[in-house]
PDB file of C-alpha atoms in Angstrom:
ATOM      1  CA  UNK I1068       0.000   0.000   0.000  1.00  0.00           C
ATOM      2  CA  UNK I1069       1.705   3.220  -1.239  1.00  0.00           C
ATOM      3  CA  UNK I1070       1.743   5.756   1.746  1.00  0.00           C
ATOM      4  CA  UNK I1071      -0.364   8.647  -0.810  1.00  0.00           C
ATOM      5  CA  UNK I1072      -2.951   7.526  -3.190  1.00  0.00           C
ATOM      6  CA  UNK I1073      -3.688   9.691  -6.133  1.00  0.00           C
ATOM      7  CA  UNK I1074      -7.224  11.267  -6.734  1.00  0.00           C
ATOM      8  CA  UNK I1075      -8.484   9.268  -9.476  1.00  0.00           C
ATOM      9  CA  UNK I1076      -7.013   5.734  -7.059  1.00  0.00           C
ATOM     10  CA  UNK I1077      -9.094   7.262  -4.451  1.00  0.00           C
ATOM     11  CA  UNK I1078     -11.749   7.898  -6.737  1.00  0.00           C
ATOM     12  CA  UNK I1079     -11.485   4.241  -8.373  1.00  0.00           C
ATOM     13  CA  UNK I1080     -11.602   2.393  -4.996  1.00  0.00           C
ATOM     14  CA  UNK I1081     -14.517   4.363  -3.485  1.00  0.00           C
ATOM     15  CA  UNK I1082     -16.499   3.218  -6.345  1.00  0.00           C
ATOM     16  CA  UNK I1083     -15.139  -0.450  -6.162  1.00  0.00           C
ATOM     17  CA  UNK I1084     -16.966  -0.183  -2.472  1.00  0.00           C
ATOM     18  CA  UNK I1085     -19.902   1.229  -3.321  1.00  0.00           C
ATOM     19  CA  UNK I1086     -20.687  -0.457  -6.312  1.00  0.00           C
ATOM     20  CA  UNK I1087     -18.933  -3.932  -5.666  1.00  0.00           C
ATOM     21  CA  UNK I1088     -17.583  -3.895  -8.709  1.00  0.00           C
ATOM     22  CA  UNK I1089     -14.235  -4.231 -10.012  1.00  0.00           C
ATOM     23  CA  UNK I1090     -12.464  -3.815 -13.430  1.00  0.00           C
ATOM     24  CA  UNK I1091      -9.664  -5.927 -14.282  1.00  0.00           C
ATOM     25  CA  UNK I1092      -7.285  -7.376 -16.733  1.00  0.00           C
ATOM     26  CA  UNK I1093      -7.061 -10.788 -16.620  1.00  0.00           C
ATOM     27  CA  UNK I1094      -4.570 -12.942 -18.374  1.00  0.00           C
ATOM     28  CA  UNK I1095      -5.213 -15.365 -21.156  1.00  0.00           C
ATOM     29  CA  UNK I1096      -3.178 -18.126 -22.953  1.00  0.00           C
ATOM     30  CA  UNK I1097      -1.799 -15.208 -25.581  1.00  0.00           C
ATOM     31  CA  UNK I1098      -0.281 -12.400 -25.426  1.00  0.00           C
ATOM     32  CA  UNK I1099      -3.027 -10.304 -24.415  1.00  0.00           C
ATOM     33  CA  UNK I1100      -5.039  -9.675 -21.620  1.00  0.00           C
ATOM     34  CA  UNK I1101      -8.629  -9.652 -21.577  1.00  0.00           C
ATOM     35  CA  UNK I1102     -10.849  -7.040 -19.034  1.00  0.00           C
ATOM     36  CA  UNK I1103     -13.923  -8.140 -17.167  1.00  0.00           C
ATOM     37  CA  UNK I1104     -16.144  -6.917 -14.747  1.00  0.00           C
ATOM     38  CA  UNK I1105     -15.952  -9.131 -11.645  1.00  0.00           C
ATOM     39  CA  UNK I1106     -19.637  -8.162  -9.152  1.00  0.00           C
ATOM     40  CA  UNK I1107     -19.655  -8.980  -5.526  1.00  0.00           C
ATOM     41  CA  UNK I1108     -22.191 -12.013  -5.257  1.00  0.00           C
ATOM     42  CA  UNK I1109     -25.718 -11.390  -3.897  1.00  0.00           C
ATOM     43  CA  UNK I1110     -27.294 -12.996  -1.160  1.00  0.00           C
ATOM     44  CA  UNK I1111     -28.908 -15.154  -3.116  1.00  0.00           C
ATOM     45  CA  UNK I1112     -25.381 -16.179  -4.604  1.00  0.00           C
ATOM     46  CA  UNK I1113     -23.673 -16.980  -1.553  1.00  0.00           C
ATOM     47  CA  UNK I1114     -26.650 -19.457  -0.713  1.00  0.00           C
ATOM     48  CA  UNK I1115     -26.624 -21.436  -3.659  1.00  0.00           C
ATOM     49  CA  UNK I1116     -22.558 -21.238  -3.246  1.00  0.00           C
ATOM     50  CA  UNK I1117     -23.103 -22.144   0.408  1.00  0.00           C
ATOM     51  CA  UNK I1118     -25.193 -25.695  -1.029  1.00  0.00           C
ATOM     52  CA  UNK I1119     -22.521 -26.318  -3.851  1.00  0.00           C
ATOM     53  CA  UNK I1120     -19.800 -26.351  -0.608  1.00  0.00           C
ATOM     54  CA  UNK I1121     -22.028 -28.532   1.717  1.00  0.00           C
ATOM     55  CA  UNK I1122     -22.323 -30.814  -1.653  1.00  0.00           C
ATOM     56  CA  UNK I1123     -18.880 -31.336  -2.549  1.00  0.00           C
ATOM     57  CA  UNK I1124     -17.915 -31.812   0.968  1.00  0.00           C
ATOM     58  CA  UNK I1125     -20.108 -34.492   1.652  1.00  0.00           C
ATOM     59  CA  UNK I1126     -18.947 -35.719  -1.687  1.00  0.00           C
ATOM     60  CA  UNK I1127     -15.192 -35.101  -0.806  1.00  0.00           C
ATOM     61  CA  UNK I1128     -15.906 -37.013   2.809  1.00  0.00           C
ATOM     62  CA  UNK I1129     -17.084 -40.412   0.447  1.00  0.00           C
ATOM     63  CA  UNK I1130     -14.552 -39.948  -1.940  1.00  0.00           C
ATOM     64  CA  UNK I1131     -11.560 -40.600   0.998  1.00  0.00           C
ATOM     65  CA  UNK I1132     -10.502 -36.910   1.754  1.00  0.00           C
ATOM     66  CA  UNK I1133      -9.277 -36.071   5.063  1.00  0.00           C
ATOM     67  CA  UNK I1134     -10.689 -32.823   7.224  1.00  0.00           C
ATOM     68  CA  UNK I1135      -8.227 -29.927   8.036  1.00  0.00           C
ATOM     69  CA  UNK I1136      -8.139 -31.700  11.882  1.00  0.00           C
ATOM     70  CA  UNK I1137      -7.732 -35.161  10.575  1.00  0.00           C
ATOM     71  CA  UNK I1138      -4.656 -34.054   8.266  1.00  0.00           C
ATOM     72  CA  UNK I1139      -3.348 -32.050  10.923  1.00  0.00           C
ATOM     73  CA  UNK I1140      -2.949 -35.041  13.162  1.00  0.00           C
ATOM     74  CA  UNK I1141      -1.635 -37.175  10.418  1.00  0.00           C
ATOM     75  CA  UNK I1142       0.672 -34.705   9.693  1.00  0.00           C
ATOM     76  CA  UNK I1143       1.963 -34.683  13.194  1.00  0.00           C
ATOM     77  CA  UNK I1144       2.301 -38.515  13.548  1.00  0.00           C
ATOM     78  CA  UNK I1145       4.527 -38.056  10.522  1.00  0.00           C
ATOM     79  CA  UNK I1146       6.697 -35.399  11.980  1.00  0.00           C
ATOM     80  CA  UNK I1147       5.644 -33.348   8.832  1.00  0.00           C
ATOM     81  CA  UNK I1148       3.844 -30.415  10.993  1.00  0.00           C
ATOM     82  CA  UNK I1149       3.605 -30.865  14.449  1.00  0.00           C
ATOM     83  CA  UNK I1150       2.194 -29.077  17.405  1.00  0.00           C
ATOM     84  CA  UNK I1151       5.466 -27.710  18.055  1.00  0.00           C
ATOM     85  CA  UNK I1152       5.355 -25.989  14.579  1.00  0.00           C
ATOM     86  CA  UNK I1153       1.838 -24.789  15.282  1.00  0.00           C
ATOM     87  CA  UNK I1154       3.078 -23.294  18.963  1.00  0.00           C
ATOM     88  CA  UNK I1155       5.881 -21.244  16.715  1.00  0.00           C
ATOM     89  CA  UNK I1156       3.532 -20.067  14.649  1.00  0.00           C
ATOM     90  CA  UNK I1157       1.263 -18.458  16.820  1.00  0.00           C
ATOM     91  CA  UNK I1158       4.655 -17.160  18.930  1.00  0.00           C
ATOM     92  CA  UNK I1159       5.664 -15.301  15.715  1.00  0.00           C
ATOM     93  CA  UNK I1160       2.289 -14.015  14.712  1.00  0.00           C
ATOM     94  CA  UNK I1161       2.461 -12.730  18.355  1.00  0.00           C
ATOM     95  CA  UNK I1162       5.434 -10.500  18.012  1.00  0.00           C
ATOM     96  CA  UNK I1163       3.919  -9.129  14.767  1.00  0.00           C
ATOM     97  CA  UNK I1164       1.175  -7.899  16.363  1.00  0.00           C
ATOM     98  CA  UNK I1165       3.175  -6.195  19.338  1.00  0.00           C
ATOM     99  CA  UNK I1166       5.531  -4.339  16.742  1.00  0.00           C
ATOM    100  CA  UNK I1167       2.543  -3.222  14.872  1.00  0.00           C
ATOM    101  CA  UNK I1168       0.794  -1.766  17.421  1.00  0.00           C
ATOM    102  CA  UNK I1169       4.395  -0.597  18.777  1.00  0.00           C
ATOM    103  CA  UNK I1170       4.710   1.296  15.052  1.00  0.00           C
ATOM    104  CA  UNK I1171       1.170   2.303  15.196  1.00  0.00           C
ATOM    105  CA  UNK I1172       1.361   3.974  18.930  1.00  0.00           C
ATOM    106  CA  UNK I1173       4.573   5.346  19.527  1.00  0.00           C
ATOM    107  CA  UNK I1174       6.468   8.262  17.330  1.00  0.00           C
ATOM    108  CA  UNK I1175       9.923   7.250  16.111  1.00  0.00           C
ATOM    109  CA  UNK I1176      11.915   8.190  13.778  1.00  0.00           C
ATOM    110  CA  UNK I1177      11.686   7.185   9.887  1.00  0.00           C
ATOM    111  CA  UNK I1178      14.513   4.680  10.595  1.00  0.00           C
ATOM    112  CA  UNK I1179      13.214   3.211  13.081  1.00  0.00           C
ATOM    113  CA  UNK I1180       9.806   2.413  11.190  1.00  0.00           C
ATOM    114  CA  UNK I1181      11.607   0.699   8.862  1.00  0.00           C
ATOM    115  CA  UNK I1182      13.843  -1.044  11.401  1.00  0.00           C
ATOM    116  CA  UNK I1183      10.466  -1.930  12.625  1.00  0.00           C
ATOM    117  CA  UNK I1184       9.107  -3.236   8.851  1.00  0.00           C
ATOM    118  CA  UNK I1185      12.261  -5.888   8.505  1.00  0.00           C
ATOM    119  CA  UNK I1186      11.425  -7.249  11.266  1.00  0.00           C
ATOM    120  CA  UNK I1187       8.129  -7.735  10.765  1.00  0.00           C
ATOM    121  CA  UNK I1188       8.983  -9.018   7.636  1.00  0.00           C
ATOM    122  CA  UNK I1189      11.625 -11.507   8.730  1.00  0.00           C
ATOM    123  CA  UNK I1190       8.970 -12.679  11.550  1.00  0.00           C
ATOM    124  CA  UNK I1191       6.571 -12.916   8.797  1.00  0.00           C
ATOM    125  CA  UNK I1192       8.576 -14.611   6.224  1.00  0.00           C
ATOM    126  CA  UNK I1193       9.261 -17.459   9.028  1.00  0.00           C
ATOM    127  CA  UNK I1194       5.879 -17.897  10.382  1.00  0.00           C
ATOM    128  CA  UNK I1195       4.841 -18.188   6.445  1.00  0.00           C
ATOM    129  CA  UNK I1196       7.611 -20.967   5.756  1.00  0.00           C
ATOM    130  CA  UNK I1197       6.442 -23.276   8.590  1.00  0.00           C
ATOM    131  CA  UNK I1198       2.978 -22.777   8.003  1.00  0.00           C
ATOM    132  CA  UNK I1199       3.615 -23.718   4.125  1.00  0.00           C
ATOM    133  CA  UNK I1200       4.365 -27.373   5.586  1.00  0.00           C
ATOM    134  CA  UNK I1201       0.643 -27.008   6.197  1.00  0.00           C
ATOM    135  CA  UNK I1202      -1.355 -24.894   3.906  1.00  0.00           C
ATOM    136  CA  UNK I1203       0.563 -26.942   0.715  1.00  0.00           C
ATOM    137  CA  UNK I1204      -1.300 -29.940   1.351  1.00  0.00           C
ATOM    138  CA  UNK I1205      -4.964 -27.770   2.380  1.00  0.00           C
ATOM    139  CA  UNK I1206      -6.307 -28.149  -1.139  1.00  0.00           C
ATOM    140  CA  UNK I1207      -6.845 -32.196  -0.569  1.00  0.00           C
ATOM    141  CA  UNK I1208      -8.492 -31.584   2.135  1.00  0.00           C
ATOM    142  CA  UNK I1209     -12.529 -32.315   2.642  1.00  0.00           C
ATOM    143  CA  UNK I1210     -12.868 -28.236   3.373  1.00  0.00           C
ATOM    144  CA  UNK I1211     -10.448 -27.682   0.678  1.00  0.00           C
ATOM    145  CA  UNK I1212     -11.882 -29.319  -1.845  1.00  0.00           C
ATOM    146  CA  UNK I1213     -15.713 -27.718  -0.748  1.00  0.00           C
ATOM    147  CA  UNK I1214     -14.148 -24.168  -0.587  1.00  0.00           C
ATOM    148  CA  UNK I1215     -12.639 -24.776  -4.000  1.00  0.00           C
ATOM    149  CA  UNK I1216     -15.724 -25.361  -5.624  1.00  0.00           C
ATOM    150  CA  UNK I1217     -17.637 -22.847  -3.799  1.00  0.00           C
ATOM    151  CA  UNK I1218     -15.157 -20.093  -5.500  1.00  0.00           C
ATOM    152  CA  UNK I1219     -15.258 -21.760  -8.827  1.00  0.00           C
ATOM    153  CA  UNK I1220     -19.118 -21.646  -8.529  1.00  0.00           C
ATOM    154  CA  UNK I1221     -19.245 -17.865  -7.117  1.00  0.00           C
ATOM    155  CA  UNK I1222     -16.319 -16.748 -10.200  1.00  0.00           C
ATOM    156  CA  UNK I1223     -18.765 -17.959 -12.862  1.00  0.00           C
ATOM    157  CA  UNK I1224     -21.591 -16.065 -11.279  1.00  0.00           C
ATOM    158  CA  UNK I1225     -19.336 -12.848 -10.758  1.00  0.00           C
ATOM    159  CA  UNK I1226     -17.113 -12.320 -13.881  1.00  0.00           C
ATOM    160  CA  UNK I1227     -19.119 -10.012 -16.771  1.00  0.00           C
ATOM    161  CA  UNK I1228     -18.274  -8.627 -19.767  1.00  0.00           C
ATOM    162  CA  UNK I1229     -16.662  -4.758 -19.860  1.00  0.00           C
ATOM    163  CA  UNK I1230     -19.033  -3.684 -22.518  1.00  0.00           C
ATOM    164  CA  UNK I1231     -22.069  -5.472 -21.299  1.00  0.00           C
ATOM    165  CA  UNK I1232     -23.926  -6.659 -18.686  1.00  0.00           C
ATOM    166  CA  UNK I1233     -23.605 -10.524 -19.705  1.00  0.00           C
ATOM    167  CA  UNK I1234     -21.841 -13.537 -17.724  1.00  0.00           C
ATOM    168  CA  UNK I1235     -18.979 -14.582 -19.420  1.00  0.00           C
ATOM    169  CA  UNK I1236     -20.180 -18.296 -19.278  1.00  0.00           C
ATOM    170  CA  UNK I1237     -24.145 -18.854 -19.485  1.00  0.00           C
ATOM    171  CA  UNK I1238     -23.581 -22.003 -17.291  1.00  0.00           C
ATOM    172  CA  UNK I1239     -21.208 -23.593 -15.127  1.00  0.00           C
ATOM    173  CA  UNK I1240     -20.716 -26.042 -17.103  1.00  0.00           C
ATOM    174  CA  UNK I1241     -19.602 -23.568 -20.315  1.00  0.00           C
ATOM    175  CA  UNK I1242     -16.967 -22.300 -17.305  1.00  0.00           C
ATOM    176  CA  UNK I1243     -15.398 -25.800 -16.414  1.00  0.00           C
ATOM    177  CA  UNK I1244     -15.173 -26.424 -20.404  1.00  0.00           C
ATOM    178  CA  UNK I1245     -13.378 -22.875 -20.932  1.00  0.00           C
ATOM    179  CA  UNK I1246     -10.873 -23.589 -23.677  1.00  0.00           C
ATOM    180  CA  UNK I1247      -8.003 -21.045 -22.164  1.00  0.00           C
ATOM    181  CA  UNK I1248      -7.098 -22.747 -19.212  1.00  0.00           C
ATOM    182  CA  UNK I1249      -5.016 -19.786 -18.163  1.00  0.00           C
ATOM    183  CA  UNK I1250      -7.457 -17.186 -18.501  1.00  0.00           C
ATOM    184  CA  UNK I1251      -9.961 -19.630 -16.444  1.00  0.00           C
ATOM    185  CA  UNK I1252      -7.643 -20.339 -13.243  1.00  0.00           C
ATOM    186  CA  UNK I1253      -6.482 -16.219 -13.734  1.00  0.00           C
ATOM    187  CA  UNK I1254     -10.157 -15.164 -13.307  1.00  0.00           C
ATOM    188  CA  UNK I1255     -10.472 -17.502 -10.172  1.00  0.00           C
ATOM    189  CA  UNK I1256      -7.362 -16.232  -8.676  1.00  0.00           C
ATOM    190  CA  UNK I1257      -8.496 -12.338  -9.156  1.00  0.00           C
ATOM    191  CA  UNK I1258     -12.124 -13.055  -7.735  1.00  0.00           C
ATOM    192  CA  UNK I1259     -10.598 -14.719  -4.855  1.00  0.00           C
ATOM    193  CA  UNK I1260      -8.743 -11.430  -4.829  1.00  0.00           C
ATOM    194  CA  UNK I1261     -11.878  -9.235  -5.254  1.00  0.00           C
ATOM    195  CA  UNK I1262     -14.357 -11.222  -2.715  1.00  0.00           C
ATOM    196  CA  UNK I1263     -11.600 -11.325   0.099  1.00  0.00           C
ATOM    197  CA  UNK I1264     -11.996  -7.228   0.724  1.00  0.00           C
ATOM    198  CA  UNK I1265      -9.738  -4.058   0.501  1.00  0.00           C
ATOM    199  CA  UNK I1266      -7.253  -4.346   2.989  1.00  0.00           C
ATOM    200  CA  UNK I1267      -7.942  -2.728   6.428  1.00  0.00           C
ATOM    201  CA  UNK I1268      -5.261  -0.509   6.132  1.00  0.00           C
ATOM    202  CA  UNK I1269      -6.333   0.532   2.529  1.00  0.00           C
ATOM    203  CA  UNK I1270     -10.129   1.357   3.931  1.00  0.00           C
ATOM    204  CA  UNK I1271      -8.764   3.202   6.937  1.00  0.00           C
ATOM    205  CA  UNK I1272      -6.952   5.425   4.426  1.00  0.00           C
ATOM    206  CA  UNK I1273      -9.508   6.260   2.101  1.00  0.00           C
ATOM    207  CA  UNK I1274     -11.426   7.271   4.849  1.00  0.00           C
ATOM    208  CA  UNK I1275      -8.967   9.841   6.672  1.00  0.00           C
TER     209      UNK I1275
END
């Protein structure tokens, strides 16, 4: 997050609130990128979304798929991520929140801000390598597998043409059988983007 926005950022993001709406370019299997319109999903969206997840995780369940708890205490049998692992974790997401509220509540001087930001970083980049043990193996899990379709389902309702108010794909069906594998899996990645919020530090700045 750049510490000034322009106008027409400011301007751009307000709107992206207001309207849930978002422009962006999205990448496809040439050279060129193709914009879309990606909405926020309506109530009526998140239930059906909400029934495709409770499907495919009773599905993932039959088909053999562990739960987030199950793999955890496989994992931990195996000496792949342990409780120890999870206790470091949560010590070094600890000390990132005590330096950011110490850099939030206390003046300093510019060098010591960023003194402040490499360590955050280095905690950070740790906490993010042992949790990786984890979160790599998340997608084959039962909740994995549910939350996966869930955002597959809730991309093909969201994504729109720029010049039109038209769904990309009529049916979910047309979206699994997109052609350009890249720009399919880019459009998933950017509406998991766009449905996960402005950051709370990019809000709290708009609204100074």
């Amino acid at each position: 997050m750049p510490e000034l926005l322009s106008l027409d950022e400011i301007e751009t993001l307000i709107y992206q609130i207001l309207s849930g709406k978002k422009v962006v370019l999205v990448p496809t299997s040439t050279d060129e990128s193709m914009p879309v319109v990606l909405k926020q999903p309506t109530s009526n969206d998140l239930m059906v979304a909400n029934h495709v997840y409770n499907f495919y995780y009773d599905k993932a369940k039959k088909d053999g798929f562990l739960t987030i708890p199950d793999l955890k205490k496989f994992l931990n049998e195996k000496g792949l991520y342990t409780d120890a692992d999870d206790a470091k974790v949560k010590e070094l997401e600890e000390k990132i929140r005590v330096e950011k509220i110490v850099k939030s509540k206390y003046k300093m001087l510019e060098k010591n801000k960023k003194d402040i930001d490499k360590l955050i970083e280095g905690l950070q980049a740790q906490a993010d390598e042992i949790k990786s043990k984890l979160s790599d193996r998340l997608g084959m899990t039962v909740e994995g597998r549910a939350g996966e379709e869930k955002l597959v389902y809730l991309t093909y309702l969201g994504t729109y043409y720029l010049d039109k108010e038209v769904r990309i794909w009529d049916t979910i069906d047309e979206f699994n059988s997109e052609p350009d594998i890249v720009f399919r899996n880019s459009v998933v990645r950017e509406y998991s983007y766009f449905i996960g919020g402005l950051p709370l530090k990019t809000v709290r700045y708009i609204a100074r």
